[in-house]
mmCIF file of C-alpha atoms and ligand atoms in Angstrom:
data_model
loop_
_atom_site.group_PDB
_atom_site.id
_atom_site.type_symbol
_atom_site.label_atom_id
_atom_site.label_comp_id
_atom_site.label_asym_id
_atom_site.label_seq_id
_atom_site.Cartn_x
_atom_site.Cartn_y
_atom_site.Cartn_z
ATOM 1 C CA MET A 241 -3.816 -23.308 -0.751
ATOM 2 C CA LEU A 242 -1.321 -21.953 -3.226
ATOM 3 C CA ASN A 243 -2.803 -21.641 -6.696
ATOM 4 C CA PHE A 244 -0.639 -21.501 -9.831
ATOM 5 C CA THR A 245 -3.408 -22.422 -12.266
ATOM 6 C CA VAL A 246 -4.552 -20.114 -15.050
ATOM 7 C CA GLY A 247 -7.916 -19.419 -13.544
ATOM 8 C CA PRO A 248 -9.538 -19.058 -11.174
ATOM 9 C CA VAL A 249 -6.406 -17.575 -9.609
ATOM 10 C CA MET A 250 -5.563 -16.056 -6.221
ATOM 11 C CA SER A 251 -7.344 -12.786 -5.464
ATOM 12 C CA SER A 252 -6.117 -9.894 -3.337
ATOM 13 C CA LYS A 253 -7.388 -9.594 0.265
ATOM 14 C CA GLU A 254 -9.500 -6.590 -0.692
ATOM 15 C CA VAL A 255 -11.189 -8.448 -3.550
ATOM 16 C CA CYS A 256 -11.839 -11.427 -1.242
ATOM 17 C CA SER A 257 -13.388 -9.245 1.453
ATOM 18 C CA ILE A 258 -15.931 -7.821 -1.004
ATOM 19 C CA GLY A 259 -16.891 -11.417 -1.759
ATOM 20 C CA ALA A 260 -17.791 -11.878 1.914
ATOM 21 C CA GLU A 261 -20.313 -9.017 1.900
ATOM 22 C CA GLN A 262 -24.037 -8.979 1.104
ATOM 23 C CA VAL A 263 -24.783 -8.474 -2.585
ATOM 24 C CA PRO A 264 -26.685 -5.215 -3.191
ATOM 25 C CA TYR A 265 -29.682 -4.593 -5.421
ATOM 26 C CA PHE A 266 -28.377 -3.269 -8.728
ATOM 27 C CA ARG A 267 -30.972 -1.106 -10.520
ATOM 28 C CA THR A 268 -29.566 1.912 -8.736
ATOM 29 C CA GLU A 269 -27.551 4.980 -9.605
ATOM 30 C CA GLU A 270 -24.765 3.741 -7.335
ATOM 31 C CA PHE A 271 -24.348 0.484 -9.226
ATOM 32 C CA SER A 272 -24.642 2.243 -12.594
ATOM 33 C CA SER A 273 -21.770 4.522 -11.681
ATOM 34 C CA VAL A 274 -19.631 1.495 -10.722
ATOM 35 C CA MET A 275 -20.400 -0.054 -14.114
ATOM 36 C CA LEU A 276 -19.599 3.121 -16.030
ATOM 37 C CA GLU A 277 -16.310 3.354 -14.164
ATOM 38 C CA ASN A 278 -15.570 -0.298 -14.948
ATOM 39 C CA GLU A 279 -16.128 0.499 -18.617
ATOM 40 C CA LYS A 280 -13.850 3.542 -18.447
ATOM 41 C CA TYR A 281 -11.035 1.480 -16.883
ATOM 42 C CA MET A 282 -11.425 -1.305 -19.444
ATOM 43 C CA LEU A 283 -11.173 1.150 -22.344
ATOM 44 C CA GLU A 284 -8.115 2.720 -20.756
ATOM 45 C CA TYR A 285 -6.316 -0.565 -20.005
ATOM 46 C CA THR A 286 -6.954 -2.032 -23.462
ATOM 47 C CA LYS A 287 -5.819 1.254 -25.053
ATOM 48 C CA ALA A 288 -9.007 1.271 -27.093
ATOM 49 C CA SER A 289 -9.584 4.014 -29.664
ATOM 50 C CA ALA A 290 -12.047 6.860 -29.159
ATOM 51 C CA ASN A 291 -15.710 5.832 -29.333
ATOM 52 C CA SER A 292 -14.964 2.259 -28.298
ATOM 53 C CA ARG A 293 -17.269 0.592 -25.762
ATOM 54 C CA ALA A 294 -17.057 -2.202 -23.201
ATOM 55 C CA ILE A 295 -19.850 -4.527 -22.121
ATOM 56 C CA PHE A 296 -19.997 -6.927 -19.189
ATOM 57 C CA MET A 297 -21.471 -10.347 -19.766
ATOM 58 C CA THR A 298 -22.507 -12.708 -16.993
ATOM 59 C CA CYS A 299 -21.071 -15.899 -18.420
ATOM 60 C CA SER A 300 -17.683 -17.509 -18.741
ATOM 61 C CA SER A 301 -15.453 -16.194 -21.495
ATOM 62 C CA THR A 302 -16.533 -18.981 -23.808
ATOM 63 C CA GLY A 303 -19.987 -17.389 -23.631
ATOM 64 C CA SER A 304 -18.520 -14.146 -24.920
ATOM 65 C CA MET A 305 -16.572 -15.992 -27.615
ATOM 66 C CA GLU A 306 -19.870 -17.502 -28.730
ATOM 67 C CA ALA A 307 -21.741 -14.181 -28.479
ATOM 68 C CA VAL A 308 -19.103 -12.502 -30.638
ATOM 69 C CA VAL A 309 -19.169 -15.245 -33.264
ATOM 70 C CA MET A 310 -22.989 -15.055 -33.362
ATOM 71 C CA ASN A 311 -23.269 -11.249 -33.428
ATOM 72 C CA CYS A 312 -20.326 -10.341 -35.643
ATOM 73 C CA PHE A 313 -20.392 -12.974 -38.389
ATOM 74 C CA THR A 314 -22.938 -14.475 -40.765
ATOM 75 C CA LYS A 315 -23.088 -17.118 -43.453
ATOM 76 C CA ASN A 316 -21.738 -14.490 -45.845
ATOM 77 C CA ASP A 317 -18.419 -14.284 -44.027
ATOM 78 C CA LYS A 318 -15.275 -16.312 -44.513
ATOM 79 C CA VAL A 319 -13.279 -16.442 -41.324
ATOM 80 C CA LEU A 320 -9.681 -17.486 -40.740
ATOM 81 C CA VAL A 321 -9.192 -19.155 -37.334
ATOM 82 C CA ILE A 322 -5.712 -19.410 -35.845
ATOM 83 C CA ASN A 323 -5.832 -22.851 -34.249
ATOM 84 C CA GLY A 324 -2.814 -23.746 -32.119
ATOM 85 C CA GLY A 325 -4.495 -25.603 -29.255
ATOM 86 C CA SER A 326 -7.686 -26.074 -27.232
ATOM 87 C CA PHE A 327 -8.812 -22.454 -27.401
ATOM 88 C CA GLY A 328 -8.192 -22.121 -31.123
ATOM 89 C CA LYS A 329 -10.204 -25.286 -31.582
ATOM 90 C CA ARG A 330 -13.008 -23.731 -29.528
ATOM 91 C CA PHE A 331 -13.354 -20.908 -32.080
ATOM 92 C CA VAL A 332 -13.410 -23.527 -34.870
ATOM 93 C CA ASP A 333 -16.170 -25.426 -33.041
ATOM 94 C CA LEU A 334 -18.167 -22.214 -32.586
ATOM 95 C CA CYS A 335 -17.927 -21.473 -36.308
ATOM 96 C CA ILE A 336 -19.164 -24.995 -37.040
ATOM 97 C CA ILE A 337 -22.120 -24.710 -34.619
ATOM 98 C CA HIS A 338 -23.151 -21.299 -35.979
ATOM 99 C CA GLU A 339 -22.482 -22.269 -39.604
ATOM 100 C CA ILE A 340 -19.930 -19.542 -40.214
ATOM 101 C CA PRO A 341 -17.762 -20.399 -43.237
ATOM 102 C CA HIS A 342 -14.213 -20.688 -41.975
ATOM 103 C CA VAL A 343 -10.757 -22.111 -42.520
ATOM 104 C CA SER A 344 -8.692 -23.405 -39.610
ATOM 105 C CA LEU A 345 -5.012 -22.488 -39.778
ATOM 106 C CA ASN A 346 -3.605 -25.372 -37.738
ATOM 107 C CA LEU A 347 -0.371 -24.946 -35.827
ATOM 108 C CA GLU A 348 1.568 -27.663 -34.108
ATOM 109 C CA HIS A 349 1.266 -27.338 -30.310
ATOM 110 C CA GLY A 350 3.839 -24.883 -28.990
ATOM 111 C CA LYS A 351 4.645 -23.342 -32.362
ATOM 112 C CA LYS A 352 4.241 -19.675 -33.071
ATOM 113 C CA LEU A 353 2.481 -18.237 -36.102
ATOM 114 C CA THR A 354 5.070 -17.070 -38.600
ATOM 115 C CA LYS A 355 4.484 -14.364 -41.181
ATOM 116 C CA GLU A 356 5.073 -16.949 -43.929
ATOM 117 C CA ARG A 357 2.329 -19.242 -42.613
ATOM 118 C CA LEU A 358 -0.139 -16.370 -42.198
ATOM 119 C CA TYR A 359 0.482 -14.884 -45.644
ATOM 120 C CA GLU A 360 -0.424 -18.200 -47.279
ATOM 121 C CA TYR A 361 -3.937 -16.851 -46.663
ATOM 122 C CA ASP A 362 -3.334 -13.418 -48.165
ATOM 123 C CA ASN A 363 -5.846 -12.198 -50.787
ATOM 124 C CA GLN A 364 -8.126 -15.218 -50.503
ATOM 125 C CA GLY A 365 -11.464 -13.561 -49.905
ATOM 126 C CA PHE A 366 -11.465 -13.785 -46.107
ATOM 127 C CA THR A 367 -13.640 -11.308 -44.199
ATOM 128 C CA GLY A 368 -12.616 -11.992 -40.609
ATOM 129 C CA LEU A 369 -9.948 -13.464 -38.358
ATOM 130 C CA LEU A 370 -10.237 -15.080 -34.927
ATOM 131 C CA VAL A 371 -7.228 -15.513 -32.659
ATOM 132 C CA ASN A 372 -6.519 -16.389 -29.035
ATOM 133 C CA VAL A 373 -3.700 -13.927 -28.415
ATOM 134 C CA ASP A 374 -2.253 -16.212 -25.745
ATOM 135 C CA GLU A 375 -3.201 -19.781 -26.699
ATOM 136 C CA THR A 376 -3.358 -20.643 -23.016
ATOM 137 C CA SER A 377 -3.269 -24.419 -23.564
ATOM 138 C CA THR A 378 0.314 -24.230 -24.818
ATOM 139 C CA ALA A 379 1.295 -20.737 -23.570
ATOM 140 C CA VAL A 380 2.084 -19.517 -27.081
ATOM 141 C CA LEU A 381 1.787 -15.763 -27.490
ATOM 142 C CA TYR A 382 0.989 -14.727 -31.046
ATOM 143 C CA ASP A 383 2.331 -11.548 -32.616
ATOM 144 C CA VAL A 384 -0.792 -9.446 -32.505
ATOM 145 C CA MET A 385 0.749 -6.485 -34.353
ATOM 146 C CA MET A 386 1.796 -8.754 -37.243
ATOM 147 C CA ILE A 387 -1.681 -10.305 -37.388
ATOM 148 C CA GLY A 388 -3.254 -6.841 -37.171
ATOM 149 C CA GLU A 389 -1.262 -5.685 -40.172
ATOM 150 C CA PHE A 390 -2.431 -8.713 -42.141
ATOM 151 C CA CYS A 391 -6.036 -7.919 -41.159
ATOM 152 C CA LYS A 392 -5.667 -4.300 -42.238
ATOM 153 C CA LYS A 393 -4.187 -5.323 -45.580
ATOM 154 C CA ASN A 394 -6.979 -7.829 -46.213
ATOM 155 C CA ASN A 395 -9.713 -5.702 -44.630
ATOM 156 C CA LEU A 396 -10.579 -8.420 -42.110
ATOM 157 C CA PHE A 397 -12.830 -8.030 -39.086
ATOM 158 C CA PHE A 398 -10.314 -8.774 -36.334
ATOM 159 C CA VAL A 399 -11.343 -10.568 -33.130
ATOM 160 C CA CYS A 400 -8.818 -11.020 -30.307
ATOM 161 C CA ASP A 401 -9.505 -13.470 -27.511
ATOM 162 C CA CYS A 402 -7.311 -11.848 -24.848
ATOM 163 C CA VAL A 403 -8.871 -13.893 -22.070
ATOM 164 C CA SER A 404 -5.529 -14.837 -20.493
ATOM 165 C CA SER A 405 -3.250 -12.229 -22.086
ATOM 166 C CA PHE A 406 -5.068 -9.049 -21.044
ATOM 167 C CA LEU A 407 -2.859 -7.364 -18.386
ATOM 168 C CA ALA A 408 -0.210 -10.101 -18.739
ATOM 169 C CA ASP A 409 1.183 -9.252 -22.178
ATOM 170 C CA PRO A 410 1.301 -5.821 -23.829
ATOM 171 C CA PHE A 411 -1.863 -5.153 -25.840
ATOM 172 C CA ASN A 412 -2.760 -1.962 -27.633
ATOM 173 C CA MET A 413 -6.182 -2.375 -29.177
ATOM 174 C CA SER A 414 -6.092 0.744 -31.321
ATOM 175 C CA GLU A 415 -2.536 0.150 -32.593
ATOM 176 C CA CYS A 416 -3.079 -3.489 -33.556
ATOM 177 C CA GLY A 417 -6.449 -2.596 -35.056
ATOM 178 C CA ALA A 418 -8.535 -5.191 -33.202
ATOM 179 C CA ASP A 419 -12.267 -4.677 -33.670
ATOM 180 C CA VAL A 420 -13.203 -6.853 -30.695
ATOM 181 C CA MET A 421 -11.329 -8.031 -27.616
ATOM 182 C CA ILE A 422 -12.602 -10.506 -25.064
ATOM 183 C CA THR A 423 -11.411 -11.168 -21.538
ATOM 184 C CA GLY A 424 -12.709 -12.725 -18.344
ATOM 185 C CA SER A 425 -12.896 -12.088 -14.607
ATOM 186 C CA GLN A 426 -10.881 -15.101 -13.426
ATOM 187 C CA LYS A 427 -7.605 -14.648 -15.287
ATOM 188 C CA VAL A 428 -5.334 -11.620 -14.746
ATOM 189 C CA LEU A 429 -8.272 -9.667 -13.358
ATOM 190 C CA ALA A 430 -7.941 -12.157 -10.504
ATOM 191 C CA CYS A 431 -11.587 -12.137 -9.459
ATOM 192 C CA PRO A 432 -13.975 -15.080 -9.177
ATOM 193 C CA PRO A 433 -15.201 -16.573 -12.472
ATOM 194 C CA GLY A 434 -18.578 -15.482 -13.825
ATOM 195 C CA ILE A 435 -18.055 -12.250 -15.748
ATOM 196 C CA SER A 436 -16.517 -11.820 -19.132
ATOM 197 C CA ILE A 437 -15.882 -8.511 -20.825
ATOM 198 C CA ILE A 438 -16.125 -7.567 -24.482
ATOM 199 C CA VAL A 439 -14.423 -4.399 -25.703
ATOM 200 C CA LEU A 440 -15.619 -3.127 -29.067
ATOM 201 C CA ALA A 441 -13.908 -0.688 -31.401
ATOM 202 C CA PRO A 442 -16.229 1.425 -33.607
ATOM 203 C CA LYS A 443 -16.207 -1.206 -36.378
ATOM 204 C CA GLY A 444 -17.153 -3.840 -33.813
ATOM 205 C CA ILE A 445 -20.051 -1.716 -32.586
ATOM 206 C CA GLU A 446 -21.198 -1.242 -36.186
ATOM 207 C CA ARG A 447 -21.297 -4.997 -36.833
ATOM 208 C CA ILE A 448 -23.294 -5.556 -33.657
ATOM 209 C CA GLU A 449 -25.760 -2.774 -34.442
ATOM 210 C CA SER A 450 -26.523 -4.420 -37.773
ATOM 211 C CA SER A 451 -26.575 -7.994 -36.425
ATOM 212 C CA GLU A 452 -29.685 -10.101 -36.917
ATOM 213 C CA ALA A 453 -28.526 -12.912 -34.614
ATOM 214 C CA LYS A 454 -31.434 -14.874 -33.173
ATOM 215 C CA THR A 455 -30.674 -14.894 -29.471
ATOM 216 C CA MET A 456 -31.989 -13.265 -26.327
ATOM 217 C CA TYR A 457 -29.231 -13.670 -23.738
ATOM 218 C CA PHE A 458 -26.409 -13.097 -26.207
ATOM 219 C CA ASP A 459 -27.972 -10.080 -27.928
ATOM 220 C CA LEU A 460 -24.997 -7.723 -27.735
ATOM 221 C CA LYS A 461 -27.009 -4.832 -29.190
ATOM 222 C CA ASN A 462 -29.173 -4.982 -26.087
ATOM 223 C CA ALA A 463 -26.092 -5.211 -23.843
ATOM 224 C CA LEU A 464 -24.582 -2.122 -25.503
ATOM 225 C CA LYS A 465 -27.798 -0.163 -25.147
ATOM 226 C CA ASN A 466 -28.108 -0.998 -21.429
ATOM 227 C CA GLN A 467 -24.462 -0.232 -20.690
ATOM 228 C CA GLU A 468 -25.054 3.326 -21.929
ATOM 229 C CA ARG A 469 -26.625 3.904 -18.506
ATOM 230 C CA GLY A 470 -24.330 1.484 -16.666
ATOM 231 C CA GLN A 471 -26.795 -1.369 -16.628
ATOM 232 C CA THR A 472 -27.233 -4.861 -18.097
ATOM 233 C CA PRO A 473 -30.374 -6.375 -19.669
ATOM 234 C CA PHE A 474 -30.600 -9.125 -17.019
ATOM 235 C CA THR A 475 -29.348 -9.611 -13.459
ATOM 236 C CA PRO A 476 -25.578 -9.703 -13.713
ATOM 237 C CA ALA A 477 -23.103 -11.290 -11.290
ATOM 238 C CA VAL A 478 -23.356 -8.123 -9.183
ATOM 239 C CA GLY A 479 -20.863 -9.197 -6.532
ATOM 240 C CA ILE A 480 -18.169 -10.039 -9.074
ATOM 241 C CA LEU A 481 -18.691 -6.720 -10.853
ATOM 242 C CA LEU A 482 -18.045 -4.957 -7.541
ATOM 243 C CA GLN A 483 -14.896 -7.062 -7.079
ATOM 244 C CA ILE A 484 -13.778 -6.180 -10.607
ATOM 245 C CA HIS A 485 -14.296 -2.521 -9.753
ATOM 246 C CA GLU A 486 -12.018 -2.883 -6.709
ATOM 247 C CA ARG A 487 -9.398 -4.721 -8.768
ATOM 248 C CA LEU A 488 -9.434 -2.187 -11.613
ATOM 249 C CA LYS A 489 -8.858 0.587 -9.057
ATOM 250 C CA GLU A 490 -6.043 -1.448 -7.451
ATOM 251 C CA ILE A 491 -4.339 -1.670 -10.833
ATOM 252 C CA GLU A 492 -4.699 2.090 -11.296
ATOM 253 C CA ASN A 493 -3.162 2.724 -7.864
ATOM 254 C CA LYS A 494 -0.213 0.467 -8.694
ATOM 255 C CA GLY A 495 0.664 2.289 -11.918
ATOM 256 C CA GLY A 496 -1.910 1.088 -14.441
ATOM 257 C CA ALA A 497 -2.004 -1.655 -17.066
ATOM 258 C CA ASP A 498 1.646 -1.407 -18.110
ATOM 259 C CA ALA A 499 2.800 -1.832 -14.516
ATOM 260 C CA GLU A 500 0.617 -4.921 -14.127
ATOM 261 C CA VAL A 501 2.041 -6.404 -17.346
ATOM 262 C CA ALA A 502 5.562 -5.763 -15.994
ATOM 263 C CA ARG A 503 4.662 -7.413 -12.687
ATOM 264 C CA VAL A 504 3.377 -10.564 -14.413
ATOM 265 C CA ALA A 505 6.425 -10.627 -16.718
ATOM 266 C CA ALA A 506 8.768 -10.471 -13.704
ATOM 267 C CA GLN A 507 6.832 -13.260 -11.974
ATOM 268 C CA ALA A 508 7.228 -15.446 -15.105
ATOM 269 C CA LYS A 509 10.927 -14.632 -15.499
ATOM 270 C CA ASP A 510 11.618 -15.464 -11.851
ATOM 271 C CA PHE A 511 9.916 -18.867 -12.211
ATOM 272 C CA ARG A 512 11.655 -19.733 -15.479
ATOM 273 C CA GLU A 513 15.033 -18.933 -13.937
ATOM 274 C CA LYS A 514 14.312 -21.017 -10.855
ATOM 275 C CA ILE A 515 13.472 -24.154 -12.889
ATOM 276 C CA LYS A 516 16.509 -23.967 -15.202
ATOM 277 C CA ASP A 517 18.125 -27.061 -13.644
ATOM 278 C CA MET A 518 14.987 -29.152 -13.423
ATOM 279 C CA PRO A 519 14.142 -31.996 -15.851
ATOM 280 C CA PHE A 520 11.703 -29.740 -17.701
ATOM 281 C CA GLU A 521 11.424 -28.637 -21.299
ATOM 282 C CA LEU A 522 9.563 -25.429 -22.060
ATOM 283 C CA VAL A 523 6.911 -26.125 -24.682
ATOM 284 C CA SER A 524 6.234 -22.686 -26.123
ATOM 285 C CA GLU A 525 8.363 -21.245 -28.894
ATOM 286 C CA SER A 526 7.022 -17.806 -28.085
ATOM 287 C CA PRO A 527 6.152 -17.844 -24.373
ATOM 288 C CA ALA A 528 3.360 -15.675 -23.014
ATOM 289 C CA ASN A 529 3.921 -13.929 -19.681
ATOM 290 C CA GLY A 530 0.843 -15.329 -17.987
ATOM 291 C CA VAL A 531 1.731 -18.992 -18.018
ATOM 292 C CA THR A 532 4.646 -21.387 -18.542
ATOM 293 C CA SER A 533 3.912 -24.589 -20.362
ATOM 294 C CA VAL A 534 6.190 -27.393 -19.169
ATOM 295 C CA HIS A 535 6.991 -30.839 -20.512
ATOM 296 C CA PRO A 536 8.489 -32.910 -17.684
ATOM 297 C CA THR A 537 11.025 -35.249 -19.299
ATOM 298 C CA THR A 538 11.188 -37.793 -16.445
ATOM 299 C CA ALA A 539 7.614 -38.085 -15.202
ATOM 300 C CA ASN A 540 3.947 -37.980 -16.142
ATOM 301 C CA ALA A 541 2.623 -34.394 -16.167
ATOM 302 C CA TYR A 542 -0.786 -35.271 -14.727
ATOM 303 C CA GLU A 543 0.789 -37.325 -11.916
ATOM 304 C CA ILE A 544 2.847 -34.293 -10.894
ATOM 305 C CA PHE A 545 -0.300 -32.170 -10.800
ATOM 306 C CA LEU A 546 -2.026 -34.740 -8.553
ATOM 307 C CA LYS A 547 0.955 -35.136 -6.200
ATOM 308 C CA LEU A 548 1.367 -31.382 -5.735
ATOM 309 C CA LYS A 549 -2.362 -30.947 -5.098
ATOM 310 C CA ASP A 550 -2.832 -33.879 -2.738
ATOM 311 C CA GLU A 551 0.450 -33.875 -0.840
ATOM 312 C CA TYR A 552 1.654 -30.260 -0.910
ATOM 313 C CA GLY A 553 -1.535 -28.182 -1.193
ATOM 314 C CA ILE A 554 -0.157 -26.540 -4.328
ATOM 315 C CA TRP A 555 -2.174 -26.295 -7.524
ATOM 316 C CA ILE A 556 -0.503 -26.202 -10.881
ATOM 317 C CA CYS A 557 -2.616 -26.429 -14.017
ATOM 318 C CA PRO A 558 -3.063 -29.772 -15.761
ATOM 319 C CA ASN A 559 -3.666 -29.934 -19.496
ATOM 320 C CA GLY A 560 -6.543 -31.741 -21.131
ATOM 321 C CA GLY A 561 -6.949 -33.959 -24.150
ATOM 322 C CA ASP A 562 -3.868 -35.295 -25.862
ATOM 323 C CA MET A 563 -1.604 -32.999 -23.809
ATOM 324 C CA LYS A 564 -2.741 -34.430 -20.466
ATOM 325 C CA ASP A 565 0.193 -36.763 -19.769
ATOM 326 C CA THR A 566 2.967 -34.677 -21.306
ATOM 327 C CA ILE A 567 2.311 -31.052 -20.373
ATOM 328 C CA PHE A 568 1.453 -29.147 -17.223
ATOM 329 C CA ARG A 569 1.268 -25.398 -16.858
ATOM 330 C CA VAL A 570 2.322 -22.967 -14.180
ATOM 331 C CA GLY A 571 0.505 -19.642 -14.062
ATOM 332 C CA HIS A 572 2.059 -16.315 -13.142
ATOM 333 C CA ILE A 573 -1.181 -14.394 -12.792
ATOM 334 C CA GLY A 574 -3.173 -13.418 -9.720
ATOM 335 C CA ALA A 575 -1.886 -12.503 -6.285
ATOM 336 C CA LEU A 576 1.360 -14.530 -6.439
ATOM 337 C CA THR A 577 4.840 -13.512 -5.333
ATOM 338 C CA HIS A 578 8.392 -14.587 -6.108
ATOM 339 C CA GLU A 579 8.429 -16.344 -2.706
ATOM 340 C CA ASP A 580 5.452 -18.392 -3.882
ATOM 341 C CA ASN A 581 7.567 -19.470 -6.874
ATOM 342 C CA THR A 582 10.261 -20.611 -4.446
ATOM 343 C CA THR A 583 7.698 -22.652 -2.506
ATOM 344 C CA LEU A 584 6.636 -24.385 -5.718
ATOM 345 C CA VAL A 585 10.204 -25.025 -6.866
ATOM 346 C CA ASN A 586 11.039 -26.470 -3.429
ATOM 347 C CA ALA A 587 8.115 -28.865 -3.833
ATOM 348 C CA PHE A 588 9.468 -29.907 -7.261
ATOM 349 C CA LYS A 589 12.866 -30.494 -5.624
ATOM 350 C CA ASP A 590 11.227 -32.585 -2.919
ATOM 351 C CA LEU A 591 9.526 -34.695 -5.601
ATOM 352 C CA GLN A 592 12.941 -35.149 -7.192
ATOM 353 C CA ALA A 593 14.466 -36.237 -3.881
ATOM 354 C CA ARG A 594 11.646 -38.764 -3.514
ATOM 355 C CA GLY A 595 12.376 -40.141 -6.976
ATOM 356 C CA ILE A 596 8.970 -39.140 -8.324
ATOM 357 C CA LEU A 597 10.295 -36.485 -10.708
HETATM 358 C C1 LIG B 1070 -9.569 -19.308 -20.083
HETATM 359 C C2 LIG B 1070 -9.677 -19.008 -21.523
HETATM 360 C C3 LIG B 1070 -10.903 -19.031 -22.215
HETATM 361 C C4 LIG B 1070 -12.202 -19.511 -21.675
HETATM 362 O O1 LIG B 1070 -12.533 -19.187 -20.463
HETATM 363 P P1 LIG B 1070 -13.830 -19.766 -19.731
HETATM 364 O O2 LIG B 1070 -14.041 -18.684 -18.751
HETATM 365 O O3 LIG B 1070 -13.432 -21.074 -19.140
HETATM 366 O O4 LIG B 1070 -14.924 -19.907 -20.695
HETATM 367 C C5 LIG B 1070 -10.905 -18.674 -23.536
HETATM 368 N N1 LIG B 1070 -9.796 -18.341 -24.184
HETATM 369 C C6 LIG B 1070 -8.605 -18.315 -23.562
HETATM 370 C C7 LIG B 1070 -7.409 -17.932 -24.347
HETATM 371 C C8 LIG B 1070 -8.503 -18.660 -22.219
HETATM 372 O O5 LIG B 1070 -7.306 -18.645 -21.613
#
């Protein structure tokens, strides 16, 4: 199998071999020290400011998106949601479910957020802003420094969903002024799905400490308190946390977060160059490194996904909803090489030769 989706993605051999081992009991000093090290690496790789914290949630990243909405906002807030695709819409839906007053700033699929559009919402009594830094459904990367400046000016509580952009695109939590960042195990961390990670700047911690959210599993105050000793309130996905530990060390050994971002960027650039002559239009006005969003001009996007999966053993990433027939995505994250790109492009060429593309 060759997997170019945007998660789960291909894991390194070392990460896979941990997955084949017995899962240890976790209320131990040994596991606590793994968890404290995981936190240290996460704070380092996100370039979080002093006194920031990281917590590890056993749920998919949508669970952490929901936990953050529940713990950081109330009915007294007014939140601006950048909504450029499926993941932006997910934040809107979460605000609706949890009755958080909000306004959805809708962007056409593939379009970036311009300063002009954002500043239409300047000085309008907002208290928070939610953004998916890479709107993975269309592969649009938003300008997080520009948004951060807007948040500073308007004193907004700033939440960054970096689920697919963490370690793929440059992110400096303290410089952009994010109060919360969210990511997950199955994207650039290239581990199995099941863990998502929330990094909190001091202002984020403050909001959580004063939260009165009615929830047991998503009580982030409790998660923060337990992580002080490298533990979680409930049984976490222990095996995946050990795999994350291995992966975070791998990244360190290969030069750290910036080196990983450069590796993903080179993987994306190589792919985009190799498809220059294909009947493809690139959808994103401001492409993220982690994924290329492609509109095939001569064939149905979903059909191409099915053909590659069933006849070539190659997985690209289909889109859902109203983008299903027109857009597919190719990921550049996980244990992929430039040779793997060539294999995929050769399969596209074969489809062309067969008159399918
Ligand atoms: C993948 C992704 C998510 C959600 O991840 P799940 O683990 O499926 O819940 C959220 N936001 C972005 C930007 C993503 O790419």
